[in-house]
Amino acid sequence: MSIEPLWEVFVRSRRGLSHTHVGSLHAPDATMALRNARDVYTRRQEGVSIWVVRAADITASSPDEKDEFFDPAGDKVYRHPTFYQVPEGVQHL
Amino acid sequence: MLTGMDSFQATIDADGRIEPRDAMPEGYRKTLIRQIAQHAHSEIIGMQPEGNWISRAPSLRRKAILMAKVQDEAGHGLYLYAAAETLGVDRADLLDLLHSGKQKYSSIFNYPTLTWADIGAIGWLVDGAAIVNQVPLCRCSYGPYARAMVRVCKEESFHQRQGFEILHTLCNGTEGQKAMAQDALDRWWWPSLMMFGPPDSASTHSEQSMAWGIKRHSNDELRQRFVDMTVPQAGVLGIRVPDDGLSYDEESGHYRFTEPDYTELYDVVKGNGPCNEQRLAHRVKAHEDGAWVREAAAAYAAKKAVRAA
Ligand SMILES: [Fe+2]
Ligand SMILES: [Fe+2]
């Protein structure tokens, strides 16, 4: 077993964009995880900001129940603008 | 609603991607772990033949480039170990399997780098062959592996170019330098062709991997693609591909070439290549020599955690 815990790495590629998951790595603590993430995932200036999160601290939805879990949004077509009929000739709506 | 294996098959049939926590057949998981681990091991063992020349690179420019390349290979290893870990294995355990010889790495790295021209030949041919293998893996059905491959492929193109540039410089140098380039091509050509694995007629895992969308092209297809791509490049360098059977077939638009001697491939895989023992011994030593660093970092992290609590 690895003695260092696993960290998930998120990189903001440039200002104005969100952090995106890029992969993971092992490191003994958060400081080392950040430094390792810089060396592993941004050797070509792929990022301006990095987040590291202990993999064990992430709670994820279960793929087994993905249908039930996301069902409530399934029948609410009226949340989309395409649901509505716009009379001919109406603009800027 | 589809669940479990039905959902897996439906995703594969629709050319979708399987993600870490999805249900998947045990064989799919095992095949991927074996392949990704072997790939990761190849990346880090592959640092050795090139690392051999860092201190003797002919200029500061070449040295900086070679260090960046070898560092990239370490990074490729890490991306791949991370991808393997999403399948429920642990990196330290995979390294143990490498060190005990229970998991393999690409046989190409069991050949020695005798001259500086070999560094050129590795970048041009070995990274070139790796690219041909890896580009289709960017569409592999397993999401984390495919994403790691996208990253790797972006980085590989500089690896191949720097190798070609080394050989191009030698080929435009003295007679002795050109002869050195030719000698490197003579020695690396056949092992490079073997990088695509056994011929389709003898390949054991291919069919199931194709059905699962892990593999997209057969070994022989990829080998042909590599030959078609590489032979004209050798022409530009002005050195000769060491194959008397090589000819261009107008009709198909492909080169005909002699198959490598696969008994050599099987022999090197078994452990009888020129550098198998040296490569593994070096890897184990590096791992053991680094143990105190890992332990010290862990002790420091534990101490800080206590103080923070
Ligand atoms: Fe690589
Ligand atoms: Fe490479």
Coordinates of C-alpha atoms and ligand atoms in Angstrom, one line a residue:
Chain A
M1 CA 0.0 0.0 0.0
S2 CA 1.1 3.6 -0.7
I3 CA 2.0 5.4 2.5
E4 CA 1.1 8.8 1.0
P5 CA -2.7 9.5 0.6
L6 CA -4.2 10.1 -2.8
W7 CA -5.1 13.6 -3.9
E8 CA -7.3 14.7 -6.8
V9 CA -5.9 17.6 -8.8
F10 CA -7.9 20.4 -10.4
V11 CA -6.3 23.1 -12.6
R12 CA -7.6 26.4 -13.8
S13 CA -6.0 26.7 -17.2
R14 CA -6.5 30.5 -17.4
R15 CA -8.3 33.3 -15.8
G16 CA -12.0 33.3 -16.5
L17 CA -12.3 29.5 -16.6
S18 CA -13.2 27.0 -13.8
H19 CA -10.8 24.6 -12.3
T20 CA -11.0 21.3 -14.1
H21 CA -10.1 17.8 -12.8
V22 CA -6.8 16.6 -14.5
G23 CA -5.9 13.5 -12.5
S24 CA -4.5 12.5 -9.2
L25 CA -1.3 11.9 -7.3
H26 CA 0.1 10.6 -4.0
A27 CA 1.7 13.1 -1.6
P28 CA 2.2 13.1 2.2
D29 CA 0.5 16.4 2.8
A30 CA -1.3 19.3 1.0
T31 CA 1.8 21.4 0.5
M32 CA 3.7 18.6 -1.2
A33 CA 0.6 17.6 -3.2
L34 CA 0.5 21.2 -4.6
R35 CA 4.2 21.1 -5.5
N36 CA 3.9 17.7 -7.1
A37 CA 0.8 18.7 -9.0
R38 CA 2.7 21.7 -10.4
D39 CA 5.5 19.4 -11.6
V40 CA 3.3 16.7 -12.9
Y41 CA 0.3 18.6 -14.4
T42 CA 1.6 22.0 -15.4
R43 CA 5.1 21.5 -17.0
R44 CA 4.0 23.5 -20.0
Q45 CA 2.2 26.4 -18.3
E46 CA -1.2 24.5 -18.5
G47 CA -2.4 26.3 -15.4
V48 CA -2.5 29.6 -13.4
S49 CA -4.1 28.0 -10.3
I50 CA -4.2 24.5 -8.8
W51 CA -6.5 22.9 -6.2
V52 CA -5.7 19.6 -4.5
V53 CA -8.3 17.7 -2.6
R54 CA -7.8 14.5 -0.6
A55 CA -9.6 11.8 -2.6
A56 CA -11.0 10.4 0.6
D57 CA -12.8 13.7 1.3
I58 CA -14.8 13.6 -1.9
T59 CA -18.4 12.4 -1.7
A60 CA -19.7 11.2 -5.1
S61 CA -23.1 10.3 -6.3
S62 CA -23.4 6.6 -7.1
P63 CA -23.4 5.5 -10.7
D64 CA -25.9 2.7 -9.8
E65 CA -28.6 5.1 -9.0
K66 CA -27.9 7.7 -11.6
D67 CA -31.3 7.4 -13.2
E68 CA -33.3 7.8 -10.0
F69 CA -30.9 10.4 -8.7
F70 CA -31.3 12.7 -11.8
D71 CA -34.9 11.8 -12.5
P72 CA -36.5 14.8 -10.9
A73 CA -35.0 17.0 -13.6
G74 CA -36.2 14.7 -16.4
D75 CA -39.8 15.8 -16.7
K76 CA -39.3 19.5 -16.3
V77 CA -39.0 20.5 -19.9
Y78 CA -40.4 23.9 -19.1
R79 CA -37.0 24.8 -17.6
H80 CA -35.7 25.2 -21.1
P81 CA -36.5 28.2 -23.3
T82 CA -37.3 25.9 -26.3
F83 CA -40.4 24.7 -24.4
Y84 CA -42.2 28.0 -25.1
Q85 CA -43.9 29.1 -28.3
V86 CA -43.0 32.6 -29.4
P87 CA -45.6 34.2 -31.7
E88 CA -44.3 35.1 -35.1
G89 CA -42.6 38.4 -35.3
V90 CA -41.7 38.8 -31.7
Q91 CA -38.1 39.8 -31.3
H92 CA -35.5 40.0 -28.4
L93 CA -37.4 37.4 -26.4
Chain B
M1 CA -33.6 1.7 -17.3
L2 CA -30.3 -0.2 -17.8
T3 CA -28.2 -1.1 -14.8
G4 CA -25.0 -3.0 -14.2
M5 CA -23.6 -5.0 -17.1
D6 CA -26.5 -4.0 -19.4
S7 CA -25.6 -0.4 -18.9
F8 CA -21.9 -1.3 -19.5
Q9 CA -22.7 -3.0 -22.8
A10 CA -25.0 -0.3 -24.0
T11 CA -22.3 2.3 -23.3
I12 CA -19.7 0.3 -25.2
D13 CA -22.1 -0.3 -28.1
A14 CA -22.8 3.4 -28.3
D15 CA -19.1 4.1 -28.3
G16 CA -19.5 5.9 -25.0
R17 CA -17.0 6.1 -22.2
I18 CA -16.9 3.9 -19.0
E19 CA -16.0 5.8 -15.9
P20 CA -14.3 4.5 -12.7
R21 CA -17.4 3.7 -10.5
D22 CA -19.5 2.2 -13.3
A23 CA -20.2 -1.5 -13.3
M24 CA -17.8 -3.4 -15.6
P25 CA -17.0 -7.0 -16.3
E26 CA -14.1 -8.3 -14.2
G27 CA -12.2 -9.2 -17.4
Y28 CA -12.5 -5.6 -18.6
R29 CA -11.1 -4.3 -15.3
K30 CA -8.3 -6.8 -15.2
T31 CA -7.3 -6.2 -18.9
L32 CA -7.2 -2.5 -18.3
I33 CA -5.2 -2.8 -15.1
R34 CA -2.7 -5.1 -16.8
Q35 CA -2.4 -2.8 -19.9
I36 CA -2.2 0.5 -18.1
A37 CA 0.2 -0.7 -15.5
Q38 CA 2.5 -2.2 -18.2
H39 CA 2.2 1.1 -20.0
A40 CA 3.1 3.1 -16.9
H41 CA 6.1 0.8 -16.1
S42 CA 7.3 1.3 -19.7
E43 CA 7.3 5.1 -19.2
I44 CA 9.4 5.0 -16.1
I45 CA 11.8 2.2 -17.2
G46 CA 12.1 4.1 -20.5
M47 CA 13.8 6.9 -18.6
Q48 CA 16.9 4.8 -18.2
P49 CA 18.3 4.3 -21.7
E50 CA 18.0 8.1 -22.3
G51 CA 19.1 9.1 -18.8
N52 CA 22.3 7.3 -19.6
W53 CA 23.2 10.2 -22.0
I54 CA 22.1 13.2 -20.1
S55 CA 25.6 13.8 -18.6
R56 CA 27.2 13.3 -22.0
A57 CA 24.9 15.3 -24.2
P58 CA 27.0 17.2 -26.8
S59 CA 25.7 20.7 -25.9
L60 CA 23.8 22.5 -23.2
R61 CA 20.9 22.8 -25.6
R62 CA 20.8 19.1 -26.1
K63 CA 21.1 18.4 -22.5
A64 CA 18.3 20.7 -21.5
I65 CA 16.0 19.1 -24.1
L66 CA 16.9 15.6 -23.1
M67 CA 16.3 16.4 -19.4
A68 CA 12.9 17.8 -20.3
K69 CA 12.1 14.7 -22.3
V70 CA 13.1 12.3 -19.6
Q71 CA 11.1 14.3 -17.1
D72 CA 8.1 14.1 -19.4
E73 CA 8.4 10.3 -19.3
A74 CA 8.3 10.3 -15.5
G75 CA 5.1 12.5 -15.9
H76 CA 3.6 10.0 -18.3
G77 CA 4.3 7.2 -15.8
L78 CA 2.5 9.2 -13.1
Y79 CA -0.6 10.0 -15.3
L80 CA -0.9 6.3 -16.1
Y81 CA -0.4 5.1 -12.5
A82 CA -3.2 7.6 -11.5
A83 CA -5.4 6.2 -14.3
A84 CA -4.7 2.6 -13.1
E85 CA -5.6 3.5 -9.5
T86 CA -9.1 4.6 -10.6
L87 CA -9.7 0.8 -11.2
G88 CA -9.1 0.0 -7.5
V89 CA -5.4 -0.8 -7.4
D90 CA -2.7 1.0 -5.5
R91 CA 0.4 2.5 -7.1
A92 CA 2.8 1.1 -4.5
D93 CA 1.4 -2.4 -5.2
L94 CA 1.9 -2.0 -9.0
L95 CA 5.5 -0.9 -8.4
D96 CA 6.0 -4.1 -6.3
L97 CA 4.7 -6.2 -9.2
L98 CA 7.1 -4.5 -11.5
H99 CA 10.0 -5.0 -9.1
S100 CA 9.3 -8.6 -8.6
G101 CA 9.0 -9.2 -12.4
K102 CA 5.3 -10.1 -12.2
Q103 CA 4.3 -7.3 -14.5
K104 CA 6.2 -6.4 -17.7
Y105 CA 7.3 -3.2 -19.4
S106 CA 7.9 -2.7 -23.1
S107 CA 10.8 -4.8 -24.4
I108 CA 12.3 -1.9 -26.4
F109 CA 13.9 -0.6 -23.2
N110 CA 16.0 -3.7 -22.8
Y111 CA 18.3 -2.5 -25.6
P112 CA 21.4 -0.5 -24.8
T113 CA 22.1 3.1 -25.9
L114 CA 25.6 2.8 -27.2
T115 CA 26.1 6.1 -28.9
W116 CA 24.7 9.6 -28.9
A117 CA 22.9 8.7 -32.2
D118 CA 20.9 6.2 -30.2
I119 CA 19.2 9.1 -28.4
G120 CA 18.2 10.4 -31.8
A121 CA 16.9 7.0 -32.9
I122 CA 14.9 6.5 -29.7
G123 CA 13.1 9.9 -30.1
W124 CA 12.5 9.3 -33.8
L125 CA 11.6 5.6 -33.8
V126 CA 10.7 4.6 -30.3
D127 CA 8.6 7.7 -29.5
G128 CA 7.4 7.6 -33.1
A129 CA 6.1 4.0 -32.6
A130 CA 4.7 5.0 -29.2
I131 CA 2.7 7.8 -30.8
V132 CA 1.2 5.4 -33.4
N133 CA 0.2 3.1 -30.6
Q134 CA -1.1 5.9 -28.3
V135 CA -3.1 8.1 -30.7
P136 CA -5.9 5.5 -31.0
L137 CA -5.8 5.0 -27.2
C138 CA -7.1 8.6 -26.9
R139 CA -10.5 7.1 -27.9
C140 CA -10.2 4.1 -25.6
S141 CA -13.5 3.2 -23.9
Y142 CA -12.1 3.7 -20.4
G143 CA -12.4 7.4 -19.7
P144 CA -9.4 8.0 -17.3
Y145 CA -7.0 6.1 -19.6
A146 CA -8.2 8.0 -22.7
R147 CA -7.8 11.3 -21.0
A148 CA -4.3 10.4 -19.8
M149 CA -3.4 9.5 -23.4
V150 CA -4.6 12.9 -24.7
R151 CA -2.2 14.5 -22.4
V152 CA 0.6 12.1 -23.2
C153 CA 0.2 12.5 -27.0
K154 CA 0.4 16.2 -26.8
E155 CA 3.8 15.9 -25.1
E156 CA 5.1 13.1 -27.3
S157 CA 5.3 15.2 -30.5
F158 CA 8.3 17.2 -29.2
H159 CA 10.0 13.9 -28.2
Q160 CA 9.8 12.6 -31.7
R161 CA 10.9 15.9 -33.3
Q162 CA 14.0 16.3 -31.0
G163 CA 15.1 12.8 -31.9
F164 CA 14.7 13.4 -35.6
E165 CA 16.6 16.7 -35.3
I166 CA 19.5 14.9 -33.5
L167 CA 19.8 12.4 -36.4
H168 CA 19.3 15.1 -39.1
T169 CA 22.2 17.1 -37.5
L170 CA 24.4 14.0 -37.5
C171 CA 23.4 13.1 -41.1
N172 CA 24.5 16.5 -42.2
G173 CA 27.8 16.3 -40.3
T174 CA 31.0 14.4 -40.9
E175 CA 31.1 10.9 -42.5
G176 CA 31.7 9.4 -39.1
Q177 CA 28.6 11.1 -37.7
K178 CA 26.5 9.9 -40.5
A179 CA 27.8 6.4 -40.0
M180 CA 26.9 6.7 -36.4
A181 CA 23.3 7.6 -37.4
Q182 CA 23.1 4.7 -39.8
D183 CA 24.4 2.3 -37.1
A184 CA 21.7 3.5 -34.8
L185 CA 19.0 3.0 -37.4
D186 CA 20.4 -0.5 -38.1
R187 CA 20.1 -1.5 -34.5
W188 CA 16.8 0.2 -33.6
W189 CA 14.7 -0.6 -36.7
W190 CA 13.8 -4.2 -35.8
P191 CA 13.1 -3.7 -32.1
S192 CA 10.9 -0.6 -33.0
L193 CA 8.8 -2.8 -35.3
M194 CA 8.4 -5.3 -32.5
M195 CA 6.9 -2.5 -30.3
F196 CA 3.6 -3.2 -31.9
G197 CA 3.5 -6.7 -30.4
P198 CA 3.2 -10.1 -32.0
P199 CA 1.6 -10.5 -35.5
D200 CA -2.2 -10.6 -35.6
S201 CA -2.1 -14.3 -36.3
A202 CA -0.4 -14.9 -32.9
S203 CA -1.9 -12.1 -30.8
T204 CA -3.8 -13.5 -27.8
H205 CA -5.6 -10.6 -26.2
S206 CA -6.5 -8.6 -29.3
E207 CA -10.0 -9.7 -30.1
Q208 CA -11.7 -9.2 -26.8
S209 CA -9.8 -5.8 -26.3
M210 CA -11.2 -4.7 -29.7
A211 CA -14.7 -5.7 -28.7
W212 CA -14.4 -3.7 -25.5
G213 CA -13.1 -0.6 -27.3
I214 CA -9.8 -0.8 -25.5
K215 CA -7.9 -1.4 -28.7
R216 CA -9.0 0.2 -31.9
H217 CA -6.6 -1.2 -34.5
S218 CA -4.7 -4.5 -34.8
N219 CA -1.0 -4.8 -34.2
D220 CA -0.3 -5.4 -37.9
E221 CA -2.3 -2.3 -38.9
L222 CA -0.4 -0.1 -36.5
R223 CA 3.0 -1.6 -37.6
Q224 CA 2.1 -0.9 -41.3
R225 CA 1.1 2.7 -40.3
F226 CA 4.5 3.2 -38.6
V227 CA 6.5 1.8 -41.6
D228 CA 4.5 4.0 -44.0
M229 CA 5.2 7.1 -41.9
T230 CA 8.9 6.3 -41.1
V231 CA 10.4 5.1 -44.4
P232 CA 10.1 8.5 -46.2
Q233 CA 11.6 10.2 -43.2
A234 CA 14.6 8.0 -43.4
G235 CA 14.8 9.1 -47.0
V236 CA 15.0 12.7 -45.9
L237 CA 17.8 11.8 -43.4
G238 CA 19.6 10.0 -46.2
I239 CA 20.1 6.8 -44.3
R240 CA 19.0 3.3 -45.2
V241 CA 16.3 1.2 -43.5
P242 CA 18.0 -2.1 -43.0
D243 CA 15.5 -4.2 -44.8
D244 CA 16.3 -5.8 -48.2
G245 CA 12.6 -6.6 -48.6
L246 CA 11.4 -3.0 -48.4
S247 CA 9.5 -1.8 -51.4
Y248 CA 6.7 0.7 -52.2
D249 CA 3.5 -0.9 -53.5
E250 CA 2.0 1.7 -55.9
E251 CA -1.4 -0.1 -55.9
S252 CA -2.1 -0.1 -52.2
G253 CA 0.0 3.0 -51.4
H254 CA 1.8 1.1 -48.6
Y255 CA 5.3 -0.1 -48.1
R256 CA 6.0 -3.8 -48.2
F257 CA 8.5 -4.8 -45.5
T258 CA 10.0 -7.8 -43.9
E259 CA 8.5 -8.9 -40.6
P260 CA 10.9 -8.7 -37.6
D261 CA 12.1 -11.9 -36.0
Y262 CA 9.4 -12.4 -33.3
T263 CA 11.4 -15.2 -31.6
E264 CA 13.7 -12.3 -30.5
L265 CA 10.7 -10.4 -29.1
Y266 CA 9.5 -13.4 -27.1
D267 CA 13.0 -14.0 -25.9
V268 CA 13.4 -10.4 -24.6
V269 CA 9.9 -10.5 -23.0
K270 CA 11.1 -13.7 -21.2
G271 CA 13.9 -11.7 -19.7
N272 CA 16.8 -12.5 -22.0
G273 CA 17.3 -9.1 -23.7
P274 CA 20.7 -7.4 -23.4
C275 CA 19.6 -5.1 -20.5
N276 CA 16.7 -6.7 -18.7
E277 CA 18.6 -7.4 -15.5
Q278 CA 20.3 -4.0 -15.4
R279 CA 17.0 -2.1 -16.0
L280 CA 15.2 -3.8 -13.2
A281 CA 18.1 -3.7 -10.8
H282 CA 18.5 0.0 -11.4
R283 CA 14.7 0.6 -10.8
V284 CA 14.7 -1.4 -7.6
K285 CA 17.8 0.4 -6.3
A286 CA 16.3 3.8 -7.1
H287 CA 13.1 2.8 -5.3
E288 CA 15.0 1.6 -2.2
D289 CA 17.4 4.5 -2.1
G290 CA 14.3 6.8 -2.1
A291 CA 12.6 5.1 0.8
W292 CA 14.0 7.5 3.4
V293 CA 12.6 10.5 1.5
R294 CA 9.1 8.9 1.5
E295 CA 9.4 8.0 5.2
A296 CA 10.7 11.5 6.2
A297 CA 7.9 13.2 4.3
A298 CA 5.3 11.0 5.9
A299 CA 6.8 11.6 9.4
Y300 CA 6.8 15.4 8.8
A301 CA 3.2 15.3 7.6
A302 CA 2.2 13.3 10.7
K303 CA 4.0 15.7 13.0
K304 CA 2.3 18.7 11.4
A305 CA -1.1 17.0 11.6
V306 CA -0.7 16.5 15.3
R307 CA 0.3 20.1 15.9
A308 CA -2.6 21.4 13.9
A309 CA -5.1 19.2 15.8
Ligands
FE1 FE 6.1 8.7 -22.9
FE2 FE 8.1 10.0 -25.2

